[in-house]
Tab-separated table of C-alpha atoms in Angstrom:
chain	number	residue	atom	x	y	z
A	202	MET	CA	106.559	98.696	108.872
A	203	SER	CA	108.053	101.698	110.622
A	204	ALA	CA	107.571	103.663	113.829
A	205	SER	CA	108.358	107.009	115.387
A	206	ASP	CA	109.669	107.607	118.870
A	207	PHE	CA	106.946	107.771	121.528
A	208	THR	CA	106.724	110.940	123.616
A	209	THR	CA	104.771	112.523	126.452
A	210	GLY	CA	104.851	116.048	127.834
A	211	GLY	CA	107.571	118.109	126.176
A	212	GLY	CA	109.403	115.125	124.712
A	213	THR	CA	112.565	115.636	126.772
A	214	GLY	CA	114.915	112.716	127.488
A	215	GLY	CA	112.802	111.167	130.248
A	216	GLU	CA	109.652	111.853	128.247
A	217	THR	CA	110.743	109.923	125.140
A	218	ILE	CA	110.752	106.186	124.507
A	219	SER	CA	112.881	105.507	121.458
A	220	LYS	CA	111.462	103.422	118.610
A	221	ASP	CA	114.398	101.028	119.017
A	222	ARG	CA	112.677	99.848	122.235
A	223	LEU	CA	109.771	98.526	120.148
A	224	SER	CA	109.917	94.870	119.106
A	225	TYR	CA	107.787	93.802	116.160
A	226	TRP	CA	106.840	90.581	114.461
A	227	SER	CA	104.341	90.201	111.626
A	228	GLY	CA	103.018	86.834	112.747
A	229	PRO	CA	101.868	84.179	110.307
A	230	MET	CA	99.350	84.716	107.563
A	231	VAL	CA	95.790	84.267	108.861
A	232	SER	CA	94.074	84.198	105.464
A	233	LYS	CA	94.557	85.372	101.893
A	234	THR	CA	92.678	85.903	98.650
A	235	GLY	CA	94.023	85.483	95.145
A	236	GLN	CA	97.038	83.695	93.786
A	237	GLY	CA	100.678	83.887	94.831
A	238	THR	CA	102.541	83.380	98.075
A	239	TRP	CA	102.893	85.703	101.061
A	240	PRO	CA	105.953	84.756	103.148
A	241	PRO	CA	105.955	86.594	106.503
A	242	GLY	CA	108.937	88.711	107.490
A	243	GLN	CA	108.824	87.641	111.148
A	244	PRO	CA	106.467	84.664	111.617
A	245	THR	CA	107.004	84.146	115.379
A	246	SER	CA	108.126	86.049	118.474
A	247	ALA	CA	111.520	84.360	118.105
A	248	ASN	CA	111.894	86.409	114.893
A	249	ALA	CA	110.993	89.763	116.537
A	250	GLN	CA	112.974	92.763	115.331
A	251	SER	CA	113.565	96.240	116.699
A	252	LEU	CA	111.816	99.057	114.843
A	253	ASN	CA	114.975	101.171	114.846
A	254	VAL	CA	114.728	100.865	111.038
A	255	ALA	CA	111.823	100.059	108.692
A	256	ARG	CA	110.959	96.343	108.468
A	257	VAL	CA	109.177	94.199	105.876
A	258	ALA	CA	106.044	92.577	107.319
A	259	PHE	CA	105.254	90.379	104.303
A	260	SER	CA	106.539	90.001	100.783
A	261	TYR	CA	104.540	88.799	97.797
A	262	THR	CA	105.487	86.459	94.977
A	263	GLY	CA	103.074	86.081	92.089
A	264	SER	CA	101.256	87.992	89.409
A	265	MET	CA	99.517	91.191	90.374
A	266	GLY	CA	95.771	91.121	90.523
A	267	ASN	CA	93.054	90.972	93.115
A	268	THR	CA	95.054	89.698	96.097
A	269	SER	CA	95.065	90.410	99.809
A	270	VAL	CA	96.445	89.017	103.039
A	271	ILE	CA	95.276	89.186	106.661
A	272	PHE	CA	97.809	88.873	109.462
A	273	GLN	CA	98.022	89.702	113.172
A	274	PRO	CA	101.187	91.676	113.945
A	275	THR	CA	102.493	92.153	117.485
A	276	LEU	CA	104.263	95.141	119.055
A	277	VAL	CA	106.045	94.975	122.403
A	278	MET	CA	107.515	98.063	124.049
A	279	SER	CA	110.313	97.844	126.583
A	280	VAL	CA	109.752	100.864	128.838
A	281	PRO	CA	112.980	102.183	130.365
A	282	ALA	CA	113.118	102.721	134.141
A	283	SER	CA	113.942	106.386	133.466
A	284	ALA	CA	110.629	107.012	131.647
A	285	VAL	CA	108.318	109.476	133.380
A	286	VAL	CA	104.692	108.575	134.025
A	287	GLY	CA	102.403	109.809	131.270
A	288	THR	CA	100.431	109.008	128.170
A	289	TYR	CA	102.887	108.404	125.344
A	290	THR	CA	102.004	109.026	121.711
A	291	GLY	CA	103.781	107.733	118.626
A	292	THR	CA	103.066	106.498	115.129
A	293	VAL	CA	103.293	102.966	113.745
A	294	THR	CA	102.919	102.713	109.964
A	295	HIS	CA	102.248	99.741	107.694
A	296	SER	CA	102.567	100.626	104.026
A	297	VAL	CA	102.315	98.742	100.760
A	298	ALA	CA	104.979	99.198	98.130
């Protein structure tokens, strides 16, 4: 799980919300298929982490095969008072390794 900064307009200081102002938690597993275990990285809001660095949403223990997991992650952005009004765009990426 990783994110970029969020920007509007020309992306100047007041037009950028840094990715470290994003809090993330993976939430618990909703359902799974296949064998193995899927421990969540951040099961509850009390485990939320800043996205200033890449985070692990879930890990997997077991033999590889036809497996999948469904979860409901949450993102919360803390908008600074200095942010200008606008539509901000950024990228949030979940990847499988």
